[in-house]
Amino acid sequence: MTPTLRFCQNRPPRVKASCFQKAKFLQFIFVILASALIVTESLNAEEVIALAGENLTVFFELPLRSAAEEVVRVYPKISADLERIFGWGLGLQPSVLLIRNREDFQSMTESASIVAFAVPSRKLIVIDYSRMNIPPFTIENILKHELCHLLLHHHIRGTILPRWLDEGVCQWASDGIGEIIMDQKHSVLNKAALRGTFIPLDLLNRGFPRDKDSMILAYEESKSFITHIISKFGKEGILEVLENMKTGKEVDVAFSMALSMPLGRLEEEWHHALRQRTTWFIYLSYHLYEVLFALLALITIYAFIRTIIKKRNYGTEEGEDVGV
């Protein structure tokens, strides 16, 4: 009997049956992950334990028991908060898989920047727990972000939910936290605003770029556009857009119906607002240390050159005096 099944055997009778069902589901998950997400050999069902909570199950390796218990503890609060924000019932029982080894997780994502992801079709959340102590990430805000993805996909058909809207809304709902490591002091979006090199939203409908800078820009744009919509129309505006999409409306129609403005015009206004806000002075302030370092370097070089010139002039003057 595997450790997972032994764990279920020791559960109280009222949850034992459910636990065994989840254990079987775990084996199915790992078949999917092994074929589709390239899980490494070090992560296998015999090393994983299942912990049943209130409307969710957490799968984890033994050293992460306390982390799994934390997920079970905070889940009711997080799910209730999301239901309050959107006014939608969660209506699903997700599974959360905690990965202890960073290399195992990266073999699934093929990116060193991503710290978690959701698989809506499997109601599955996968978290790289090795990153959860790196600010601003916590198990609670990452769980909320990924659960938001499951909620949106549960109520809106994935074929009509653009990736930028999905990601932007989930960053907003999880207090600005995304699922990717970004430099909090340096904004790629500010550079794009200054140079006019935005990625058009319609190019982010089905997915985000794979190279790091473009991926970060896609995440920043998604968050910024939703923030712009909420600042202009209130959170009710974006919630009405989502309600329209819940009934099957395409994204362009949903925005026009809810906000009485075409999506393209809203995007143009957002670009204009970003360009006005992002001046060269603000951009330089983000790079204050680099600017100061460069100025000090120039000052040092200038002082060195002046010293050399003075020494040469002093030598010349002495030579003239001796000649006289």
PDB file of N, CA and C in Angstrom, residues 192-237:
ATOM      1  N   ALA A 192       8.050  50.434 -22.191  1.00  0.00           N
ATOM      2  CA  ALA A 192       7.177  50.294 -23.366  1.00  0.00           C
ATOM      3  C   ALA A 192       6.381  51.570 -23.604  1.00  0.00           C
ATOM      4  N   ALA A 193       5.937  52.222 -22.516  1.00  0.00           N
ATOM      5  CA  ALA A 193       5.169  53.457 -22.657  1.00  0.00           C
ATOM      6  C   ALA A 193       6.024  54.571 -23.251  1.00  0.00           C
ATOM      7  N   LEU A 194       7.280  54.666 -22.819  1.00  0.00           N
ATOM      8  CA  LEU A 194       8.172  55.699 -23.337  1.00  0.00           C
ATOM      9  C   LEU A 194       8.518  55.458 -24.801  1.00  0.00           C
ATOM     10  N   ARG A 195       8.676  54.202 -25.164  1.00  0.00           N
ATOM     11  CA  ARG A 195       9.116  53.869 -26.520  1.00  0.00           C
ATOM     12  C   ARG A 195       7.957  53.559 -27.470  1.00  0.00           C
ATOM     13  N   GLY A 196       6.729  53.430 -26.901  1.00  0.00           N
ATOM     14  CA  GLY A 196       5.585  53.085 -27.737  1.00  0.00           C
ATOM     15  C   GLY A 196       5.619  51.664 -28.247  1.00  0.00           C
ATOM     16  N   THR A 197       6.173  50.754 -27.429  1.00  0.00           N
ATOM     17  CA  THR A 197       6.330  49.352 -27.857  1.00  0.00           C
ATOM     18  C   THR A 197       5.415  48.424 -27.071  1.00  0.00           C
ATOM     19  N   PHE A 198       4.161  48.825 -26.905  1.00  0.00           N
ATOM     20  CA  PHE A 198       3.193  47.958 -26.233  1.00  0.00           C
ATOM     21  C   PHE A 198       2.945  46.702 -27.067  1.00  0.00           C
ATOM     22  N   ILE A 199       2.592  45.626 -26.381  1.00  0.00           N
ATOM     23  CA  ILE A 199       2.093  44.443 -27.078  1.00  0.00           C
ATOM     24  C   ILE A 199       0.581  44.613 -27.226  1.00  0.00           C
ATOM     25  N   PRO A 200       0.038  44.635 -28.427  1.00  0.00           N
ATOM     26  CA  PRO A 200      -1.427  44.776 -28.585  1.00  0.00           C
ATOM     27  C   PRO A 200      -2.151  43.662 -27.826  1.00  0.00           C
ATOM     28  N   LEU A 201      -3.244  44.009 -27.189  1.00  0.00           N
ATOM     29  CA  LEU A 201      -3.970  43.035 -26.376  1.00  0.00           C
ATOM     30  C   LEU A 201      -4.445  41.839 -27.191  1.00  0.00           C
ATOM     31  N   ASP A 202      -4.814  42.084 -28.443  1.00  0.00           N
ATOM     32  CA  ASP A 202      -5.327  40.955 -29.224  1.00  0.00           C
ATOM     33  C   ASP A 202      -4.245  39.919 -29.534  1.00  0.00           C
ATOM     34  N   LEU A 203      -2.972  40.296 -29.357  1.00  0.00           N
ATOM     35  CA  LEU A 203      -1.896  39.319 -29.512  1.00  0.00           C
ATOM     36  C   LEU A 203      -1.684  38.510 -28.239  1.00  0.00           C
ATOM     37  N   LEU A 204      -2.382  38.908 -27.164  1.00  0.00           N
ATOM     38  CA  LEU A 204      -2.273  38.205 -25.885  1.00  0.00           C
ATOM     39  C   LEU A 204      -3.559  37.445 -25.567  1.00  0.00           C
ATOM     40  N   ASN A 205      -4.386  37.229 -26.560  1.00  0.00           N
ATOM     41  CA  ASN A 205      -5.657  36.531 -26.319  1.00  0.00           C
ATOM     42  C   ASN A 205      -5.456  35.076 -25.926  1.00  0.00           C
ATOM     43  N   ARG A 206      -4.618  34.376 -26.667  1.00  0.00           N
ATOM     44  CA  ARG A 206      -4.477  32.934 -26.477  1.00  0.00           C
ATOM     45  C   ARG A 206      -3.304  32.534 -25.596  1.00  0.00           C
ATOM     46  N   GLY A 207      -2.376  33.436 -25.375  1.00  0.00           N
ATOM     47  CA  GLY A 207      -1.231  33.093 -24.545  1.00  0.00           C
ATOM     48  C   GLY A 207      -0.250  34.239 -24.474  1.00  0.00           C
ATOM     49  N   PHE A 208       0.771  34.071 -23.625  1.00  0.00           N
ATOM     50  CA  PHE A 208       1.788  35.092 -23.434  1.00  0.00           C
ATOM     51  C   PHE A 208       3.096  34.653 -24.083  1.00  0.00           C
ATOM     52  N   PRO A 209       3.955  35.616 -24.455  1.00  0.00           N
ATOM     53  CA  PRO A 209       5.256  35.261 -25.030  1.00  0.00           C
ATOM     54  C   PRO A 209       6.092  34.453 -24.040  1.00  0.00           C
ATOM     55  N   ARG A 210       7.083  33.721 -24.553  1.00  0.00           N
ATOM     56  CA  ARG A 210       7.913  32.878 -23.701  1.00  0.00           C
ATOM     57  C   ARG A 210       9.180  33.581 -23.232  1.00  0.00           C
ATOM     58  N   ASP A 211       9.718  34.536 -24.026  1.00  0.00           N
ATOM     59  CA  ASP A 211      10.937  35.196 -23.571  1.00  0.00           C
ATOM     60  C   ASP A 211      10.620  36.088 -22.377  1.00  0.00           C
ATOM     61  N   LYS A 212      11.583  36.220 -21.466  1.00  0.00           N
ATOM     62  CA  LYS A 212      11.328  36.791 -20.148  1.00  0.00           C
ATOM     63  C   LYS A 212      10.771  38.204 -20.201  1.00  0.00           C
ATOM     64  N   ASP A 213      11.437  39.129 -20.917  1.00  0.00           N
ATOM     65  CA  ASP A 213      10.993  40.521 -20.928  1.00  0.00           C
ATOM     66  C   ASP A 213       9.600  40.671 -21.521  1.00  0.00           C
ATOM     67  N   SER A 214       9.329  39.965 -22.612  1.00  0.00           N
ATOM     68  CA  SER A 214       8.003  40.057 -23.233  1.00  0.00           C
ATOM     69  C   SER A 214       6.931  39.436 -22.340  1.00  0.00           C
ATOM     70  N   MET A 215       7.291  38.356 -21.632  1.00  0.00           N
ATOM     71  CA  MET A 215       6.337  37.744 -20.714  1.00  0.00           C
ATOM     72  C   MET A 215       6.000  38.695 -19.567  1.00  0.00           C
ATOM     73  N   ILE A 216       7.030  39.331 -19.014  1.00  0.00           N
ATOM     74  CA  ILE A 216       6.797  40.291 -17.928  1.00  0.00           C
ATOM     75  C   ILE A 216       5.943  41.447 -18.421  1.00  0.00           C
ATOM     76  N   LEU A 217       6.228  41.935 -19.626  1.00  0.00           N
ATOM     77  CA  LEU A 217       5.427  43.027 -20.188  1.00  0.00           C
ATOM     78  C   LEU A 217       3.973  42.601 -20.340  1.00  0.00           C
ATOM     79  N   ALA A 218       3.733  41.374 -20.773  1.00  0.00           N
ATOM     80  CA  ALA A 218       2.362  40.881 -20.932  1.00  0.00           C
ATOM     81  C   ALA A 218       1.634  40.865 -19.593  1.00  0.00           C
ATOM     82  N   TYR A 219       2.306  40.405 -18.543  1.00  0.00           N
ATOM     83  CA  TYR A 219       1.694  40.407 -17.215  1.00  0.00           C
ATOM     84  C   TYR A 219       1.421  41.833 -16.739  1.00  0.00           C
ATOM     85  N   GLU A 220       2.395  42.724 -16.933  1.00  0.00           N
ATOM     86  CA  GLU A 220       2.217  44.114 -16.491  1.00  0.00           C
ATOM     87  C   GLU A 220       1.098  44.797 -17.262  1.00  0.00           C
ATOM     88  N   GLU A 221       1.036  44.565 -18.570  1.00  0.00           N
ATOM     89  CA  GLU A 221      -0.032  45.163 -19.366  1.00  0.00           C
ATOM     90  C   GLU A 221      -1.401  44.671 -18.899  1.00  0.00           C
ATOM     91  N   SER A 222      -1.508  43.388 -18.658  1.00  0.00           N
ATOM     92  CA  SER A 222      -2.791  42.817 -18.228  1.00  0.00           C
ATOM     93  C   SER A 222      -3.274  43.475 -16.938  1.00  0.00           C
ATOM     94  N   LYS A 223      -2.378  43.582 -15.990  1.00  0.00           N
ATOM     95  CA  LYS A 223      -2.726  44.206 -14.703  1.00  0.00           C
ATOM     96  C   LYS A 223      -3.057  45.681 -14.893  1.00  0.00           C
ATOM     97  N   SER A 224      -2.231  46.390 -15.672  1.00  0.00           N
ATOM     98  CA  SER A 224      -2.416  47.825 -15.852  1.00  0.00           C
ATOM     99  C   SER A 224      -3.728  48.147 -16.564  1.00  0.00           C
ATOM    100  N   PHE A 225      -4.096  47.355 -17.577  1.00  0.00           N
ATOM    101  CA  PHE A 225      -5.324  47.638 -18.313  1.00  0.00           C
ATOM    102  C   PHE A 225      -6.551  47.450 -17.423  1.00  0.00           C
ATOM    103  N   ILE A 226      -6.558  46.385 -16.628  1.00  0.00           N
ATOM    104  CA  ILE A 226      -7.699  46.169 -15.725  1.00  0.00           C
ATOM    105  C   ILE A 226      -7.761  47.271 -14.677  1.00  0.00           C
ATOM    106  N   THR A 227      -6.598  47.686 -14.170  1.00  0.00           N
ATOM    107  CA  THR A 227      -6.555  48.797 -13.207  1.00  0.00           C
ATOM    108  C   THR A 227      -7.105  50.068 -13.838  1.00  0.00           C
ATOM    109  N   HIS A 228      -6.775  50.301 -15.105  1.00  0.00           N
ATOM    110  CA  HIS A 228      -7.275  51.479 -15.822  1.00  0.00           C
ATOM    111  C   HIS A 228      -8.797  51.416 -15.963  1.00  0.00           C
ATOM    112  N   ILE A 229      -9.322  50.260 -16.322  1.00  0.00           N
ATOM    113  CA  ILE A 229     -10.773  50.100 -16.464  1.00  0.00           C
ATOM    114  C   ILE A 229     -11.471  50.370 -15.130  1.00  0.00           C
ATOM    115  N   ILE A 230     -10.918  49.833 -14.045  1.00  0.00           N
ATOM    116  CA  ILE A 230     -11.546  50.011 -12.731  1.00  0.00           C
ATOM    117  C   ILE A 230     -11.463  51.467 -12.284  1.00  0.00           C
ATOM    118  N   SER A 231     -10.362  52.153 -12.584  1.00  0.00           N
ATOM    119  CA  SER A 231     -10.234  53.558 -12.201  1.00  0.00           C
ATOM    120  C   SER A 231     -11.224  54.432 -12.965  1.00  0.00           C
ATOM    121  N   LYS A 232     -11.595  54.008 -14.169  1.00  0.00           N
ATOM    122  CA  LYS A 232     -12.498  54.801 -15.015  1.00  0.00           C
ATOM    123  C   LYS A 232     -13.964  54.452 -14.787  1.00  0.00           C
ATOM    124  N   PHE A 233     -14.257  53.159 -14.570  1.00  0.00           N
ATOM    125  CA  PHE A 233     -15.644  52.711 -14.490  1.00  0.00           C
ATOM    126  C   PHE A 233     -15.999  52.070 -13.146  1.00  0.00           C
ATOM    127  N   GLY A 234     -15.025  51.961 -12.247  1.00  0.00           N
ATOM    128  CA  GLY A 234     -15.275  51.279 -10.982  1.00  0.00           C
ATOM    129  C   GLY A 234     -15.188  49.767 -11.162  1.00  0.00           C
ATOM    130  N   LYS A 235     -15.093  49.066 -10.063  1.00  0.00           N
ATOM    131  CA  LYS A 235     -15.007  47.606 -10.162  1.00  0.00           C
ATOM    132  C   LYS A 235     -16.284  47.005 -10.741  1.00  0.00           C
ATOM    133  N   GLU A 236     -17.406  47.747 -10.603  1.00  0.00           N
ATOM    134  CA  GLU A 236     -18.659  47.258 -11.174  1.00  0.00           C
ATOM    135  C   GLU A 236     -18.553  47.121 -12.687  1.00  0.00           C
ATOM    136  N   GLY A 237     -17.740  48.005 -13.311  1.00  0.00           N
ATOM    137  CA  GLY A 237     -17.585  47.955 -14.759  1.00  0.00           C
ATOM    138  C   GLY A 237     -16.962  46.647 -15.228  1.00  0.00           C
TER     139      GLY A 237
END
